[in-house]
Tab-separated table of C-alpha atoms and ligand atoms in Angstrom:
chain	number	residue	atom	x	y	z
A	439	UNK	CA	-16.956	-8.372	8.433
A	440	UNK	CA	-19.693	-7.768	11.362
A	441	UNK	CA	-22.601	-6.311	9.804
A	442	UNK	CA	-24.265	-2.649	11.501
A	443	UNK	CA	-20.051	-2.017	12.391
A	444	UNK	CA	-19.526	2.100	13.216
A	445	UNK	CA	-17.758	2.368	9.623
A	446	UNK	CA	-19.582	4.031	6.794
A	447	UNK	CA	-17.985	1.830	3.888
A	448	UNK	CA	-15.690	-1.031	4.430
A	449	UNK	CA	-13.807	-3.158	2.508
A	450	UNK	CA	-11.165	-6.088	2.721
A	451	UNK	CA	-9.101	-7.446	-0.077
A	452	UNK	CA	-11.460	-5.853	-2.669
A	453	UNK	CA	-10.326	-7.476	-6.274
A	454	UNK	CA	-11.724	-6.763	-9.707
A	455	UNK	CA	-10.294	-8.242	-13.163
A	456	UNK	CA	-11.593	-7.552	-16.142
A	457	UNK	CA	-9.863	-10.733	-18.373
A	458	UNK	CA	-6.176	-9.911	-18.159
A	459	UNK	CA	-6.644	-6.515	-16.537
A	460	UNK	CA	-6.858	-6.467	-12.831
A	461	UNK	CA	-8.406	-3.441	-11.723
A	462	UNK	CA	-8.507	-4.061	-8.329
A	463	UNK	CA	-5.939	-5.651	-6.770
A	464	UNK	CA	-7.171	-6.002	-3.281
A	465	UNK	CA	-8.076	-2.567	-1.467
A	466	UNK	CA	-9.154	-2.215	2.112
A	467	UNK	CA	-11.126	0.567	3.045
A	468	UNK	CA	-12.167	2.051	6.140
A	469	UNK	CA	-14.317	5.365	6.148
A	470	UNK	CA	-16.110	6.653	8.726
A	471	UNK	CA	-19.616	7.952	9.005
A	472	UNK	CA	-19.705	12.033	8.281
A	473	UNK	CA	-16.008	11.936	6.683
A	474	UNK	CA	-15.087	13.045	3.248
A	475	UNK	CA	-13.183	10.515	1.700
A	476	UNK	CA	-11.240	11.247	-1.823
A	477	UNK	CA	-10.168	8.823	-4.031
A	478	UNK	CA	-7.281	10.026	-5.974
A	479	UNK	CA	-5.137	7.665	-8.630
A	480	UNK	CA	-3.966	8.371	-12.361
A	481	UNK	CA	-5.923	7.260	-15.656
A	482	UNK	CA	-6.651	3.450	-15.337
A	483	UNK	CA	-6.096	3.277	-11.365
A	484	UNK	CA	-9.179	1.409	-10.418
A	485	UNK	CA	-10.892	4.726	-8.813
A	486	UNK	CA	-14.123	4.207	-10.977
A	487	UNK	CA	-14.248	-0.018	-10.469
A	488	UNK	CA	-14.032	0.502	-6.843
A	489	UNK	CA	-16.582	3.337	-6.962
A	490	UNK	CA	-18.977	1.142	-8.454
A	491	UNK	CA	-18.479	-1.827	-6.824
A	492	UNK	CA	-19.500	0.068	-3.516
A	493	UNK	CA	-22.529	1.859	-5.605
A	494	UNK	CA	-23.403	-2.206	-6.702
A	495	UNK	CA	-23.599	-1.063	-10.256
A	496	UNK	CA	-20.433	-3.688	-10.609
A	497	UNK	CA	-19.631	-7.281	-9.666
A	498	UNK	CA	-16.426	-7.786	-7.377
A	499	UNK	CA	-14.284	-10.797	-8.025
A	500	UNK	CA	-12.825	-10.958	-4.467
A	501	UNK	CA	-12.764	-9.710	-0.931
A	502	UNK	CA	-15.697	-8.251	1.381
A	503	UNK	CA	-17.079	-5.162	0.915
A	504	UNK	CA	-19.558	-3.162	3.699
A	505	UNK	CA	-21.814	-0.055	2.813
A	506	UNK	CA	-23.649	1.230	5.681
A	507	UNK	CA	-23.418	-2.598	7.101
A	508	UNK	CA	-25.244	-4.170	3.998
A	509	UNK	CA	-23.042	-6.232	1.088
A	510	UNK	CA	-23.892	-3.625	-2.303
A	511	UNK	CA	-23.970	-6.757	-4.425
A	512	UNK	CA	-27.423	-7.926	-3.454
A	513	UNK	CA	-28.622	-4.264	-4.417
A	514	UNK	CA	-31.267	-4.379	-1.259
A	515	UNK	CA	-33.533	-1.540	-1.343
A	516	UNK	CA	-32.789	-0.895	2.081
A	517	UNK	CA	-29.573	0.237	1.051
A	518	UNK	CA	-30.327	1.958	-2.237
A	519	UNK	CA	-32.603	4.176	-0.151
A	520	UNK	CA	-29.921	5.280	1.914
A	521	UNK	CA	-27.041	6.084	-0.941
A	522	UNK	CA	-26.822	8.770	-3.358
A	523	UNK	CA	-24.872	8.484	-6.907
A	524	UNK	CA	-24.795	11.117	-9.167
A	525	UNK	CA	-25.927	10.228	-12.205
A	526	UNK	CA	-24.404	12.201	-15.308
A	527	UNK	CA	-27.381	12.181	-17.676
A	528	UNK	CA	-30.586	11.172	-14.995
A	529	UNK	CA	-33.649	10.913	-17.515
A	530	UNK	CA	-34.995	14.434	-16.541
A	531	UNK	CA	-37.660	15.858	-18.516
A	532	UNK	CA	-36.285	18.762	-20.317
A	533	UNK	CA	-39.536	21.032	-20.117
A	534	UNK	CA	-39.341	20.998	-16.368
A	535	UNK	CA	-37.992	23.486	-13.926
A	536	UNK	CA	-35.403	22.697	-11.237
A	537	UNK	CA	-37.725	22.548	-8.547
A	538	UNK	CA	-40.288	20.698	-10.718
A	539	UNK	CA	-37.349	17.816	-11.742
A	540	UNK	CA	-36.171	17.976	-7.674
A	541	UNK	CA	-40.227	17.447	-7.037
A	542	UNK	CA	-40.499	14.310	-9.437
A	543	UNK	CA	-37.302	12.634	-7.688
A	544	UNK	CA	-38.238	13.382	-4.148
A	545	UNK	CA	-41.408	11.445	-4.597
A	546	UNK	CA	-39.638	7.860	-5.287
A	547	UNK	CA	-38.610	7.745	-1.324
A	548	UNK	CA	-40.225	7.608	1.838
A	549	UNK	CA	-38.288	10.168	3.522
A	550	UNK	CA	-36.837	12.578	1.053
A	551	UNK	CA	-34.966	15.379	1.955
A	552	UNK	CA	-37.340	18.724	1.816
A	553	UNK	CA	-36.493	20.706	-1.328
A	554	UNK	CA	-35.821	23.963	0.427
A	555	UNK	CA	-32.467	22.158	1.403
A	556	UNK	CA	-32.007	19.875	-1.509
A	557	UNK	CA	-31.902	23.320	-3.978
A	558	UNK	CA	-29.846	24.949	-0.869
A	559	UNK	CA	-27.386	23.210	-0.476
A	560	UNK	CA	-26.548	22.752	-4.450
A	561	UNK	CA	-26.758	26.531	-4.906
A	562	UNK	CA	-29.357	26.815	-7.227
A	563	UNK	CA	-31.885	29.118	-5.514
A	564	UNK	CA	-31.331	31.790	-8.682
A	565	UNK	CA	-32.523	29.028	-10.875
A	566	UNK	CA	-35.193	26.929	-8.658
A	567	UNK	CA	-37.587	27.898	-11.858
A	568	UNK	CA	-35.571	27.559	-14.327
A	569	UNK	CA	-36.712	25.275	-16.995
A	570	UNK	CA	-33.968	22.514	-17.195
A	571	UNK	CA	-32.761	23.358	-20.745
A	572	UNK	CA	-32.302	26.731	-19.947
A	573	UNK	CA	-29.544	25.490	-17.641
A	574	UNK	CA	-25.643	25.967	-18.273
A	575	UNK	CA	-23.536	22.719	-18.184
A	576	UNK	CA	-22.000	23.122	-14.468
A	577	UNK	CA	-25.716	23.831	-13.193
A	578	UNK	CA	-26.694	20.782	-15.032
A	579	UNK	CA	-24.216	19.134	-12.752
A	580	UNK	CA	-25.757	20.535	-9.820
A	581	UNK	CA	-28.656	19.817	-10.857
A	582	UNK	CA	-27.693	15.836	-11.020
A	583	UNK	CA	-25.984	15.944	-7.346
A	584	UNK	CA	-29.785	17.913	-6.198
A	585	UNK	CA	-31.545	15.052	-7.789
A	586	UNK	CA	-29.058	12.620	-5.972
A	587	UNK	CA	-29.974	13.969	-2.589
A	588	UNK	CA	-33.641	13.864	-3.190
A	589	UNK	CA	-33.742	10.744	-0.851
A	590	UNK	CA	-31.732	12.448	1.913
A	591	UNK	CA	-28.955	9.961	1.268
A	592	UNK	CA	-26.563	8.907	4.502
A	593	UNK	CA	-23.505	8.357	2.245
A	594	UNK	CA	-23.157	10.434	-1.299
A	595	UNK	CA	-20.698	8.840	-3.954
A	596	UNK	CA	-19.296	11.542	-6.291
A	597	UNK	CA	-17.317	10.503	-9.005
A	598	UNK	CA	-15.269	13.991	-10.139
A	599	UNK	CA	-17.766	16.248	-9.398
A	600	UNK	CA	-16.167	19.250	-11.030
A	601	UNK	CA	-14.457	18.425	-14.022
A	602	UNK	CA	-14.927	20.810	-16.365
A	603	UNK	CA	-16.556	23.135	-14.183
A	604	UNK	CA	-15.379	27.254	-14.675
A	605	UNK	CA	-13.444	28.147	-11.579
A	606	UNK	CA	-16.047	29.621	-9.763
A	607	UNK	CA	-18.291	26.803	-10.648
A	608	UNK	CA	-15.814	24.748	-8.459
A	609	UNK	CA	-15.875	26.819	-5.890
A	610	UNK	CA	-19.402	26.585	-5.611
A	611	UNK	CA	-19.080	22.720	-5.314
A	612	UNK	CA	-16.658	22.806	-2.886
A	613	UNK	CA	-18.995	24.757	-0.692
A	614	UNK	CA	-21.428	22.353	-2.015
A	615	UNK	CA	-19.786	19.328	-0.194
A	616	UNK	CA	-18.524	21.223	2.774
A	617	UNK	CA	-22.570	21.692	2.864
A	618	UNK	CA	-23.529	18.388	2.783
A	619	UNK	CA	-20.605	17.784	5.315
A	620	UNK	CA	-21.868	19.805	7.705
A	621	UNK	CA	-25.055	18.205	7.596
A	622	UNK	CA	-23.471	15.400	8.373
A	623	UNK	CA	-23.707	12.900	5.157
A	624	UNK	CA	-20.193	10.604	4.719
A	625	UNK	CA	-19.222	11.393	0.817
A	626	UNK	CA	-16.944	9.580	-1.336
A	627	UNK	CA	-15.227	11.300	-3.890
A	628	UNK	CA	-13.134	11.067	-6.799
A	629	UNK	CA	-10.903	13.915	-8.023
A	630	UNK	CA	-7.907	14.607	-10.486
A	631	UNK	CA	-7.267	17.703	-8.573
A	632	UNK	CA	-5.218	17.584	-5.735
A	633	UNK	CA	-6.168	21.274	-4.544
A	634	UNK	CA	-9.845	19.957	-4.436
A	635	UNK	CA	-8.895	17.088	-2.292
A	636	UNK	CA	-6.652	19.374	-0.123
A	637	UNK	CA	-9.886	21.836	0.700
A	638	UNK	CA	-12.124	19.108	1.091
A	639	UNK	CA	-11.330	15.544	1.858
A	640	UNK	CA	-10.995	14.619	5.820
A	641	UNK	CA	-8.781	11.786	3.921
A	642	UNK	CA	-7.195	10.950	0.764
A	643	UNK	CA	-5.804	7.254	-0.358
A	644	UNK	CA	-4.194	7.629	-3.483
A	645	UNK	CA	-4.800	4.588	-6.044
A	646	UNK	CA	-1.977	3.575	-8.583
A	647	UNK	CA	-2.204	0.287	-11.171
A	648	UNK	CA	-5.247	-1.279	-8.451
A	649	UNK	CA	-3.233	-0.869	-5.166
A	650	UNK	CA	-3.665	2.003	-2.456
A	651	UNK	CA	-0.095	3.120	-2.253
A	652	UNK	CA	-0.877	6.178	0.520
A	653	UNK	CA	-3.569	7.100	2.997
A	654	UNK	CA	-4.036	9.442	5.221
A	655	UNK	CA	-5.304	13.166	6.342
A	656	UNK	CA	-3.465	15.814	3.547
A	657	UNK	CA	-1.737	17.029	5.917
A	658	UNK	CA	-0.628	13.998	7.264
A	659	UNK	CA	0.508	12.848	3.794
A	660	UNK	CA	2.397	16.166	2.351
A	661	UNK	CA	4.216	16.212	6.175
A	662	UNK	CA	4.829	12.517	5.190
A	663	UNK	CA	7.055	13.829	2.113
A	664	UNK	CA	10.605	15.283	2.399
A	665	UNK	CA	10.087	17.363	-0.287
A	666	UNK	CA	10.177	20.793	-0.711
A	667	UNK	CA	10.283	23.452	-3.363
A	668	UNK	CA	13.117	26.220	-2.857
A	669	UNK	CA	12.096	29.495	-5.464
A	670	UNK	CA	14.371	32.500	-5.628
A	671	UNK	CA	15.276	35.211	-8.735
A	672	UNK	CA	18.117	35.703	-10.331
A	673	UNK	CA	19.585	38.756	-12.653
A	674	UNK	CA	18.847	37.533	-16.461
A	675	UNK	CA	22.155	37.021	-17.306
A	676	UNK	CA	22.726	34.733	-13.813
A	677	UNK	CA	21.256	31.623	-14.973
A	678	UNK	CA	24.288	29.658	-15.657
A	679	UNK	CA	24.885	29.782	-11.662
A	680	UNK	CA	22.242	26.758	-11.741
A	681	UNK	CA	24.334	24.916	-14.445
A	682	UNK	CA	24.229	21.080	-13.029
A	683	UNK	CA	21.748	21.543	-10.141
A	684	UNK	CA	19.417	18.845	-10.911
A	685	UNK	CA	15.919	19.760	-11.037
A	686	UNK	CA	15.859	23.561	-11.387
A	687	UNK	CA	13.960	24.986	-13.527
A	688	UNK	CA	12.551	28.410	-14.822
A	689	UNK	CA	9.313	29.270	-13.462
A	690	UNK	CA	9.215	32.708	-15.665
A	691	UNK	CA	9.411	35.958	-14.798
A	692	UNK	CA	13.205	35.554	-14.026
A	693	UNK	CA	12.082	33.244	-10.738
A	694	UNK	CA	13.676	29.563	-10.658
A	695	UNK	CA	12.262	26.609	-8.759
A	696	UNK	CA	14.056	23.694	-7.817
A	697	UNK	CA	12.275	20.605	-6.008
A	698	UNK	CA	14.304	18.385	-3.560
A	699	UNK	CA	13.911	16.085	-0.729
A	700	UNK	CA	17.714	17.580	0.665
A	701	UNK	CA	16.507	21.477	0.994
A	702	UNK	CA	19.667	22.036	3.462
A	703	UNK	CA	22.415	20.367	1.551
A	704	UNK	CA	20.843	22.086	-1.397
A	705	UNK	CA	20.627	25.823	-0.115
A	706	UNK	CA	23.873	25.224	0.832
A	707	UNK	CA	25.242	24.324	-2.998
A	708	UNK	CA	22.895	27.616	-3.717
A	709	UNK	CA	23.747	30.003	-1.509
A	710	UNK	CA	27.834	28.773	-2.413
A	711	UNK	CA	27.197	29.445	-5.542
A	712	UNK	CA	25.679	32.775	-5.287
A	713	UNK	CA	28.165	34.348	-3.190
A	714	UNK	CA	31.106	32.996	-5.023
A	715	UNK	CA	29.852	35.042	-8.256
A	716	UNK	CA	28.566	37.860	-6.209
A	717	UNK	CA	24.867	37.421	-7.076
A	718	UNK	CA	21.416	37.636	-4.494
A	719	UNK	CA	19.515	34.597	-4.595
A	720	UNK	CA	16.413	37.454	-4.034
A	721	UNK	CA	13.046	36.395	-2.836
A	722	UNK	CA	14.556	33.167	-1.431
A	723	UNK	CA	11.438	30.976	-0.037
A	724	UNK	CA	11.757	27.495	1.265
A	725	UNK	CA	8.231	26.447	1.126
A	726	UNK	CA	7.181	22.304	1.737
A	727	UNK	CA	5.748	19.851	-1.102
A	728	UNK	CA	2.065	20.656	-1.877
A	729	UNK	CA	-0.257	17.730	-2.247
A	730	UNK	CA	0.131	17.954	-5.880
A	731	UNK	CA	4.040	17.680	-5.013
A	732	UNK	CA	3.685	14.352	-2.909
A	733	UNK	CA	1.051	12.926	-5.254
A	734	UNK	CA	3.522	13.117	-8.398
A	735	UNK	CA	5.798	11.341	-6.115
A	736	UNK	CA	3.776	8.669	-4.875
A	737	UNK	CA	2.586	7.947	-8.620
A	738	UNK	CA	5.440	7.987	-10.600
A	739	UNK	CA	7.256	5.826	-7.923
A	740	UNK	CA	4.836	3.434	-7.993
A	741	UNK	CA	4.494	3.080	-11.648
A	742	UNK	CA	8.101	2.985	-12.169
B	573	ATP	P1	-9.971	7.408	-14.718
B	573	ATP	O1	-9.258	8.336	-13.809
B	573	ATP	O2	-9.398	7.434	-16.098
B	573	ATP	O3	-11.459	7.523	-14.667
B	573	ATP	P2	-10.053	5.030	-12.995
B	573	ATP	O4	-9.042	5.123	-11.893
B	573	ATP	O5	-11.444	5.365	-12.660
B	573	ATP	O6	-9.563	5.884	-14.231
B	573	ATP	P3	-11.064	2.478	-13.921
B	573	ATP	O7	-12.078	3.089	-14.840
B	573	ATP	O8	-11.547	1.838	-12.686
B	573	ATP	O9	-9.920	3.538	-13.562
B	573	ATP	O10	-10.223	1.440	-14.783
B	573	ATP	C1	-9.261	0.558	-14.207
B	573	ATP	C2	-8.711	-0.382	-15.300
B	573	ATP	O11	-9.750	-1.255	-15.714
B	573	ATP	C3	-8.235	0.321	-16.559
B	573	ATP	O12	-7.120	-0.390	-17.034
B	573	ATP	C4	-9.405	0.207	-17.505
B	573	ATP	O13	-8.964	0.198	-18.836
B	573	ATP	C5	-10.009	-1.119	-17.100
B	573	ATP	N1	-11.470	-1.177	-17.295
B	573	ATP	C6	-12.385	-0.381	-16.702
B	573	ATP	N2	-13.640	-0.715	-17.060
B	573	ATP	C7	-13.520	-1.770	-17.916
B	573	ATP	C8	-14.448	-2.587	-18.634
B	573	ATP	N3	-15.745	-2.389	-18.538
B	573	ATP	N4	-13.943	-3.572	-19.400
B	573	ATP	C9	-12.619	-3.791	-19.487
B	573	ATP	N5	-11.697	-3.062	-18.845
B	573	ATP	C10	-12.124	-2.068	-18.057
């Protein structure tokens, strides 16, 4: 691979075994500078291996691997400088505050990104003075992404940044990254929800047993997918109108779902069936397969 190429992180063939288990069963990536890339793949994918391979916290068995043009396996300070990885438990001293513990990191570089920003951009102006023990768990987590940034880092890996954060705690990362975005850093992330890489990710490849099995913009992967997801309501005693249409189900409420990839052959068998016993499919909605909807697909198809 040319060194200095116009691609953030690269890699060809990328393989990782660990004895019997092969993590990594050759993955080529191409993400550019300034995108948001997520890395999405059940339990066990290879998500985290790959991660850390490109972080050089982990030895590759195979292929070629480019982070802003240097090989991550010769850990070159050059490159160190220029990446950020979020560290779950970074040895902060407790008795600190957050600008204090921002202060201490910002010194290790030679062009660190000024704090104003850094606490900014992580959302914890309320708490700059905060001593860190005084901190909840999801500003803890901010707290490791702030120290992460300290260098001003060109590329940002962030390995499920909000897991186990309150819903408005995710939020607040979201805007977090859509910050850093903006200011024009390439991130890597990995994510069990699908909603977070719908709202943030410029791209998604999805991961299953080592092998990228789909890639591409969200949108571009959930119109990719036939699927869709027909809802309507029925009177309670109507539900026997659905006996033997595969895949329906009761979403509560008296409301039915039913998933398909045939939505007009299917409305068809519906609508039949609700005119022949004189019932109103009400609240009829046609709507297409979420990302969630295309990534249960892609999974269980490949792992089948
Ligand atoms: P998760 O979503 O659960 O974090 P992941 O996609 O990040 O999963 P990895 O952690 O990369 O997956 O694991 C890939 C495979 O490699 C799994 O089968 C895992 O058990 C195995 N594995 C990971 N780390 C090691 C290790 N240090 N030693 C042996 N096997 C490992």
């Amino acid at each position: 691979m040319s060194p200095g190429n116009d691609l953030a992180i690269q890699t060809q063939s990328l393989r990782k075994a660990y004895g019997a288990v092969e993590a990594v069963r050759g993955v080529d990536l191409a993400i550019g500078h300034g995108e948001v890339y997520a890395l999405l793949g059940p339990n066990g994918a290879g998500k985290t291996t790959t991660v850390e391979i490109l972080e050089g916290h982990r030895e590759r068995d195979g292929g070629e691997v480019s982070v802003l043009g240097h090989d991550p396996a010769r850990r070159e300070p050059a490159l160190l400088r220029r990446i950020g990885i979020v560290l779950q438990t970074p040895g902060v001293e407790p008795y600190l505050n957050v600008a204090e513990a921002i202060e201490q990191y910002r010194g290790f570089y030679p062009h660190p990104r000024p704090l104003d920003e850094i606490i900014e951009i992580v959302g914890l102006t309320e708490q700059r003075g905060q001593r860190i023990r005084k901190l909840s768990g999801g500003q803890q987590r901010r707290l490791d992404v702030a120290i992460a940034l300290a260098g001003d880092p060109e590329l940002l890996f962030l390995d499920e940044p909000t897991t186990g954060f309150d819903p408005a705690a995710r939020r607040q990362a979201w805007d977090m990254v859509r910050n850093l975005r903006s200011s024009g850093a390439t991130v890597l992330l990995t994510t069990h929800y699908m909603d977070e890489a719908e709202h943030l990710a410029d791209r998604v490849g999805v991961i299953v047993d080592g092998a990228m099995v789909a890639e591409g913009t969200p949108e571009d992967l959930m119109a990719s997918s036939p699927a869709a997801v027909v809802s309507f309501r029925l009177p309670p005693d109507h539900s026997h109108l659905l006996d033997g249409v595969e895949g329906a189900r009761a979403s509560g409420d008296g409301r039915y779902e039913v998933r398909t990839e045939s939505p007009t052959a299917l409305l068809h068998d519906l609508t039949g069936r609700a005119l022949e016993a004189g019932s109103e499919l009400a609240e009829l909605r046609v709507e297409r397969a979420t990302l969630e909807d295309v990534y249960l697909d892609l999974t269980s198809e490949a792992s089948s």
